[in-house]
Coordinates of C-alpha atoms and ligand atoms in Angstrom, one line a residue:
M1 CA 5.3 26.5 72.8
I2 CA 1.7 24.1 73.5
Q3 CA 1.9 20.8 73.9
R4 CA -1.1 19.8 73.0
A5 CA -3.9 20.2 69.9
Y6 CA -7.5 19.1 69.9
L7 CA -8.4 18.6 65.8
D8 CA -11.2 15.8 66.5
N9 CA -13.9 18.2 66.8
N10 CA -16.2 16.0 64.2
A11 CA -16.1 13.9 67.3
T12 CA -17.0 16.3 69.8
T13 CA -16.8 19.9 70.5
P14 CA -16.2 21.6 73.8
T15 CA -19.4 23.3 75.4
D16 CA -18.7 27.0 74.9
P17 CA -18.5 28.5 78.0
R18 CA -21.5 30.8 77.3
V19 CA -23.6 27.7 77.0
V20 CA -22.2 26.5 80.6
D21 CA -23.2 29.8 81.7
E22 CA -26.7 29.6 80.6
M23 CA -27.1 25.9 82.0
L24 CA -25.9 26.4 85.5
P25 CA -28.8 28.0 86.7
Y26 CA -31.2 25.2 85.3
F27 CA -29.4 22.6 87.7
S28 CA -29.8 23.8 91.1
E29 CA -32.0 27.1 91.0
Q30 CA -34.9 26.8 88.2
F31 CA -34.7 22.7 88.3
G32 CA -38.1 22.3 87.9
N33 CA -40.1 19.9 85.9
A34 CA -41.0 21.5 82.7
S35 CA -44.2 19.3 82.9
S36 CA -45.5 20.5 86.6
R37 CA -48.6 22.8 85.6
N38 CA -49.0 23.6 89.1
H39 CA -46.3 26.0 90.3
A40 CA -43.7 28.4 89.0
Y41 CA -41.1 26.0 89.6
G42 CA -42.7 24.2 86.4
W43 CA -43.6 27.5 84.6
E44 CA -40.1 28.5 84.7
A45 CA -38.7 25.5 83.4
K46 CA -41.1 25.4 80.3
E47 CA -40.4 29.1 79.8
A48 CA -36.7 27.6 79.2
V49 CA -37.6 24.9 77.3
D50 CA -40.1 27.0 75.0
H51 CA -37.5 29.7 74.6
A52 CA -34.5 26.8 73.6
R53 CA -37.1 25.6 70.9
E54 CA -37.2 28.7 69.6
Q55 CA -33.3 29.3 69.2
V56 CA -33.1 25.9 67.9
A57 CA -35.9 26.1 65.6
D58 CA -34.8 29.6 64.4
L59 CA -30.9 27.9 62.9
I60 CA -32.5 26.1 60.3
G61 CA -35.8 28.2 59.7
A62 CA -38.2 25.7 61.3
N63 CA -41.3 26.1 63.3
P64 CA -40.5 25.6 67.2
N65 CA -43.4 22.8 67.5
E66 CA -41.5 21.0 64.5
I67 CA -39.0 20.3 66.8
V68 CA -38.5 17.2 68.7
F69 CA -36.0 17.1 71.9
T70 CA -34.2 14.0 71.5
S71 CA -30.9 12.3 73.7
G72 CA -28.7 12.9 70.5
A73 CA -28.7 12.2 66.6
T74 CA -28.8 8.8 66.9
E75 CA -31.6 9.0 69.0
S76 CA -33.0 10.7 66.4
N77 CA -32.0 8.9 63.3
N78 CA -33.6 5.7 65.3
L79 CA -36.8 7.5 65.7
A80 CA -37.0 8.8 62.1
L81 CA -36.2 5.3 60.4
K82 CA -38.1 2.8 62.9
G83 CA -41.1 5.4 63.8
L84 CA -42.0 5.8 59.7
L85 CA -40.9 2.5 58.3
N86 CA -43.0 -0.5 58.7
E87 CA -43.1 -4.1 57.0
G88 CA -42.9 -3.9 53.3
N89 CA -42.1 -0.2 53.2
H90 CA -39.1 0.1 50.5
F91 CA -36.2 2.3 52.0
I92 CA -33.5 3.8 50.8
T93 CA -29.9 5.4 51.8
C94 CA -26.2 5.6 50.9
A95 CA -22.7 3.8 51.8
T96 CA -21.2 6.1 53.5
E97 CA -23.7 6.8 56.7
H98 CA -22.9 6.8 59.5
K99 CA -23.6 3.5 61.7
A100 CA -26.5 5.5 63.8
I101 CA -28.4 5.3 59.7
L102 CA -26.9 2.1 58.6
D103 CA -27.3 -0.3 62.0
P104 CA -31.2 0.7 62.3
A105 CA -31.5 -0.1 58.4
E106 CA -29.8 -3.2 59.0
S107 CA -32.5 -3.9 61.9
L108 CA -35.3 -3.0 59.5
A109 CA -34.6 -5.1 56.9
A110 CA -34.5 -8.3 59.3
K111 CA -38.1 -6.8 59.6
G112 CA -39.2 -7.3 56.4
I113 CA -37.7 -3.6 54.9
D114 CA -36.9 -3.3 51.9
V115 CA -33.6 -1.5 52.4
E116 CA -31.7 0.1 49.5
I117 CA -27.9 1.1 49.6
L118 CA -26.9 3.2 47.3
P119 CA -22.6 3.4 46.1
V120 CA -21.0 7.1 46.4
Q121 CA -18.4 8.3 43.6
S122 CA -14.8 8.3 44.5
D123 CA -15.2 12.0 45.7
G124 CA -17.9 10.8 48.0
L125 CA -20.4 12.3 46.4
L126 CA -24.2 10.5 45.7
E127 CA -25.3 10.8 42.2
I128 CA -29.2 11.8 41.5
N129 CA -29.3 8.8 39.2
E130 CA -28.0 6.2 41.6
L131 CA -31.4 7.6 43.4
Q132 CA -33.3 7.6 40.1
K133 CA -32.6 3.9 39.0
K134 CA -33.9 2.8 42.5
I135 CA -36.8 5.3 43.7
S136 CA -40.1 3.8 43.1
D137 CA -43.8 4.4 44.1
H138 CA -43.1 1.8 46.8
T139 CA -40.2 4.3 48.5
R140 CA -41.9 5.6 51.6
L141 CA -38.3 7.2 52.8
V142 CA -34.5 8.4 51.3
S143 CA -32.1 9.1 54.3
I144 CA -29.3 10.7 52.8
M145 CA -26.5 12.5 55.0
M146 CA -25.9 16.1 54.8
A147 CA -22.5 15.6 55.3
N148 CA -20.0 13.0 56.1
N149 CA -18.1 13.1 59.1
E150 CA -15.1 11.3 57.9
T151 CA -14.8 13.6 54.9
G152 CA -16.9 16.5 55.1
C153 CA -18.5 15.9 51.7
T154 CA -21.4 17.7 51.3
Q155 CA -24.6 16.0 49.3
P156 CA -26.9 17.7 46.9
I157 CA -30.0 17.8 49.5
K158 CA -31.8 19.9 47.5
E159 CA -31.8 17.9 44.3
L160 CA -31.9 14.4 46.4
S161 CA -35.3 15.8 48.4
T162 CA -37.0 17.2 45.1
F163 CA -36.5 13.6 43.1
T164 CA -37.8 12.0 46.5
H165 CA -40.7 14.1 46.6
S166 CA -41.8 13.4 43.0
N167 CA -41.7 10.0 43.4
Q168 CA -44.2 10.7 46.6
G169 CA -41.6 9.4 49.3
L170 CA -40.5 11.4 52.3
F171 CA -36.8 12.8 53.0
H172 CA -35.1 12.5 56.1
T173 CA -31.4 14.1 56.7
D174 CA -28.8 13.1 59.0
A175 CA -27.3 16.6 59.3
T176 CA -25.3 16.2 62.3
Q177 CA -22.3 17.2 61.2
A178 CA -23.5 20.1 59.2
V179 CA -25.9 22.2 61.6
G180 CA -24.0 25.2 63.0
K181 CA -21.1 24.8 60.4
I182 CA -22.9 25.9 57.6
P183 CA -26.4 27.4 56.5
V184 CA -29.2 24.7 56.6
E185 CA -33.2 26.1 55.7
V186 CA -35.4 23.1 56.3
S187 CA -37.8 24.6 53.8
D188 CA -35.7 25.5 50.8
L189 CA -33.9 22.2 51.0
G190 CA -37.5 20.4 51.2
I191 CA -36.5 18.4 53.8
D192 CA -39.2 16.3 55.7
L193 CA -37.2 15.1 58.6
M194 CA -33.6 16.1 60.0
S195 CA -31.5 14.8 62.8
F196 CA -28.8 17.0 64.4
S197 CA -27.1 17.0 68.1
S198 CA -25.6 19.8 70.5
H199 CA -22.5 18.1 71.3
K200 CA -21.4 18.6 67.9
M201 CA -22.5 21.9 68.0
Y202 CA -20.4 23.6 71.1
G203 CA -23.7 22.4 72.9
P204 CA -23.6 19.8 75.7
K205 CA -23.6 16.0 75.2
G206 CA -26.8 14.2 75.5
I207 CA -29.0 16.2 73.9
G208 CA -30.5 16.5 70.3
A209 CA -33.3 17.2 68.2
L210 CA -35.7 15.7 65.3
Y211 CA -37.3 18.1 63.0
I212 CA -39.9 16.8 61.9
R213 CA -42.3 19.0 59.1
K214 CA -45.9 19.6 60.4
G215 CA -48.2 17.0 59.0
T216 CA -45.5 14.2 58.9
K217 CA -47.0 11.1 61.4
V218 CA -43.8 9.8 63.2
G219 CA -44.4 7.2 65.7
S220 CA -42.8 7.0 68.6
L221 CA -39.9 4.6 70.3
I222 CA -40.3 5.7 74.0
E223 CA -43.7 5.7 75.4
G224 CA -44.8 7.0 78.9
G225 CA -46.3 10.2 79.6
G226 CA -46.9 11.9 76.3
H227 CA -44.0 14.3 76.0
E228 CA -42.9 15.7 72.9
R229 CA -46.0 15.9 71.6
G230 CA -46.4 11.9 72.6
I231 CA -43.7 11.4 70.3
R232 CA -40.5 10.8 72.8
S233 CA -41.9 10.5 76.7
G234 CA -39.7 10.8 78.9
T235 CA -39.1 14.2 81.5
L236 CA -37.2 17.0 79.4
N237 CA -33.3 17.4 80.4
V238 CA -33.9 21.4 81.0
P239 CA -30.4 22.5 81.2
A240 CA -29.0 20.2 78.7
I241 CA -31.9 21.9 76.4
V242 CA -31.3 25.5 77.4
G243 CA -27.4 24.7 76.1
F244 CA -28.4 23.3 73.2
G245 CA -30.5 26.6 72.4
K246 CA -28.0 29.0 73.3
A247 CA -25.7 27.2 71.6
C248 CA -28.2 27.4 68.2
E249 CA -28.6 31.1 68.6
L250 CA -23.9 31.5 68.9
C251 CA -23.8 29.1 66.0
K252 CA -26.7 31.2 63.7
Q253 CA -25.0 34.7 65.0
E254 CA -21.1 33.7 64.1
M255 CA -21.3 30.7 61.7
R256 CA -20.4 32.9 58.6
E257 CA -17.3 34.5 60.2
E258 CA -16.1 31.5 62.0
G259 CA -16.7 29.2 58.9
S260 CA -14.5 31.0 56.8
R261 CA -11.8 31.8 59.9
I262 CA -11.4 27.5 60.5
K263 CA -11.3 27.1 56.6
S264 CA -8.4 29.1 55.9
L265 CA -7.1 27.3 59.0
R266 CA -7.7 24.2 57.7
D267 CA -6.4 24.9 54.2
K268 CA -3.1 26.1 55.5
L269 CA -3.1 22.2 57.5
E270 CA -4.1 20.3 54.2
Q271 CA -1.8 22.2 52.1
S272 CA 1.3 21.6 54.3
L273 CA 0.5 17.8 55.0
L274 CA -0.1 17.7 51.0
S275 CA 3.2 18.8 50.6
I276 CA 4.5 15.6 52.4
E277 CA 5.5 13.2 49.7
G278 CA 3.5 10.0 49.3
T279 CA 0.0 11.6 50.6
Q280 CA -3.3 12.3 49.1
L281 CA -6.8 13.9 50.0
N282 CA -9.4 11.4 50.5
G283 CA -12.5 13.0 49.2
G284 CA -12.9 15.5 46.6
K285 CA -11.9 19.1 47.6
E286 CA -15.5 20.8 46.6
N287 CA -18.7 20.4 48.1
R288 CA -17.6 19.8 52.1
L289 CA -17.4 21.3 54.9
P290 CA -15.1 24.1 56.1
N291 CA -13.0 22.2 58.9
V292 CA -12.4 18.8 58.1
T293 CA -9.4 17.0 55.7
N294 CA -8.9 13.7 55.4
I295 CA -5.5 12.7 54.5
A296 CA -3.8 9.3 53.2
F297 CA -0.1 9.0 54.4
S298 CA 0.9 5.8 52.3
G299 CA 3.0 3.2 53.7
V300 CA 2.4 4.1 56.9
D301 CA -0.3 2.4 59.7
S302 CA -2.7 5.1 60.9
E303 CA -2.7 3.4 64.3
R304 CA 1.0 3.5 64.6
L305 CA 0.9 7.3 63.3
L306 CA -1.5 8.0 65.5
L307 CA 0.9 6.5 68.9
S308 CA 3.4 8.6 67.8
L309 CA 1.3 12.1 67.5
N310 CA 2.1 12.8 71.3
G311 CA -0.1 15.3 72.2
L312 CA -2.4 15.6 69.3
A313 CA -5.9 14.7 69.2
V314 CA -6.7 13.5 65.6
S315 CA -9.1 10.8 64.3
Q316 CA -8.1 7.8 62.7
G317 CA -9.6 6.5 59.0
S318 CA -10.5 3.5 60.4
A319 CA -12.8 2.0 63.2
C320 CA -11.5 -0.3 65.8
T321 CA -15.3 -1.8 65.9
S322 CA -14.2 -5.5 66.9
A323 CA -10.9 -6.9 68.2
V324 CA -9.5 -6.3 64.6
V325 CA -9.1 -2.6 63.0
E326 CA -11.5 -2.6 60.0
P327 CA -11.0 0.1 57.0
S328 CA -13.3 2.6 57.4
H329 CA -16.5 1.9 55.6
V330 CA -16.8 5.7 54.6
L331 CA -13.4 5.2 53.0
K332 CA -14.3 1.6 51.6
A333 CA -17.3 3.0 49.9
M334 CA -15.4 5.5 48.0
G335 CA -13.0 2.7 46.4
I336 CA -10.2 3.7 48.3
P337 CA -8.1 0.8 49.0
D338 CA -7.9 -1.0 52.1
Q339 CA -4.1 -0.2 52.7
L340 CA -4.9 3.3 52.3
A341 CA -7.6 3.7 54.2
N342 CA -5.7 2.0 57.0
S343 CA -2.9 4.9 56.4
S344 CA -5.6 8.1 56.6
L345 CA -6.5 10.4 59.6
R346 CA -9.4 13.0 59.9
F347 CA -8.2 16.3 60.9
S348 CA -11.1 18.4 62.1
L349 CA -11.4 22.0 63.7
G350 CA -13.4 24.0 65.4
R351 CA -14.4 27.4 66.7
F352 CA -11.4 27.2 69.6
T353 CA -9.2 26.1 67.2
T354 CA -5.7 28.1 67.2
D355 CA -3.3 29.1 64.7
E356 CA -1.1 27.5 66.9
E357 CA -2.9 24.2 66.8
V358 CA -2.4 23.9 63.7
D359 CA 1.2 24.7 63.4
F360 CA 1.7 21.7 65.9
A361 CA -0.1 19.3 64.1
I362 CA 1.7 19.8 60.8
Q363 CA 5.0 19.7 62.7
K364 CA 3.8 16.8 64.6
V365 CA 2.6 14.7 61.4
T366 CA 5.8 15.5 59.5
E367 CA 8.2 14.2 61.9
A368 CA 6.0 11.3 62.8
V369 CA 5.4 10.5 59.0
S370 CA 9.3 10.6 58.4
K371 CA 9.7 8.6 61.4
L372 CA 7.6 5.8 60.4
R373 CA 8.6 5.9 57.0
A374 CA 12.4 5.6 57.8
Ligands
PLP413 C1 -23.0 12.1 60.5 C2 -23.7 11.6 62.0 N1 -24.6 11.5 62.3 C3 -24.8 10.4 63.6 C4 -23.7 10.7 65.1 C5 -24.2 10.3 66.5 O1 -24.6 11.7 66.9 P1 -24.9 11.7 68.6 O2 -23.4 11.5 69.5 O3 -25.7 12.5 68.7 O4 -25.5 10.8 69.0 C6 -22.6 11.5 64.4 C7 -21.6 11.3 66.0 O5 -20.4 11.1 65.6 C8 -22.5 11.9 63.5 O6 -21.3 12.6 63.0

């Protein structure tokens, strides 16, 4: 019988051992600076970065020179928003975005950018007519996430981008939770800019990318040295980039099979947990990632529930951003009452999740809920 289980893959994933193997030589053997042009150490590092850039681009159907490496999706989102928006511009996003969009949006609003935050429906989906109501000729950028980190809800990106383009705006998506889990082709989806991150797809932490469609001009946040075509200066983290590239290659090869295996484990977990009395699924069953379920256990405080789940790693439907536990802004935006949001848990499965771990989770949660209710 196992003693612990990790069902928090939307927070981060373990680095795939095949990724680690690929990275290792770039720490102490091929340790060159990819910008050193005068010797083989530099050339080797540059070659490794070029190869990784191709692997990353290949996963999303982009051209390698449309990829800018960053420290992760938080930086990519900041770069997209702050690198494009100037005082007086109109910017549209939505209420269920990650804080890595909502916080920069708030600081841009304080600098004179006109920020519009669209509501979502109870299933988490953004209706195209909400965008229709607010978009205008002055809208410079629309940013809508591809898949939500808490519920897995996937937005109608192609429709949203088409509509944005017909109004002469640019379309950005935070695809951090989608890339590597579901097929993403930037051209098919009409995406101009896209943020994504290595540690959500079995690569190392601290590395990510911003896809910038050729011809789109983005200002830089970090200057000095002119790396990444002047958009993001700073010595490239070669081992991490190599790992990110390998992680993308593996996702491309394995995503389809992996997705259906994970989905059947997720469905088994979800069905079992929803058979407990007084539970409900947060968000719709359609249009979502294959690896996530978010469930409310009415009458049970999720904080106390988490503490009773010895050995089971899952996430709360609320955020401990200050001394007070606040209901998740995502669940709140979907109209879920605070009390239910504070009774919710997110379970996110991944490449290394086993059937045994799912059984362990079902047993732990079922026992804990009945104990706490008693
Ligand atoms: C949707 C989404 N955007 C952005 C981020 C931030 O990503 P990173 O950790 O790479 O900065 C996360 C991480 O939780 C996320 O889920």
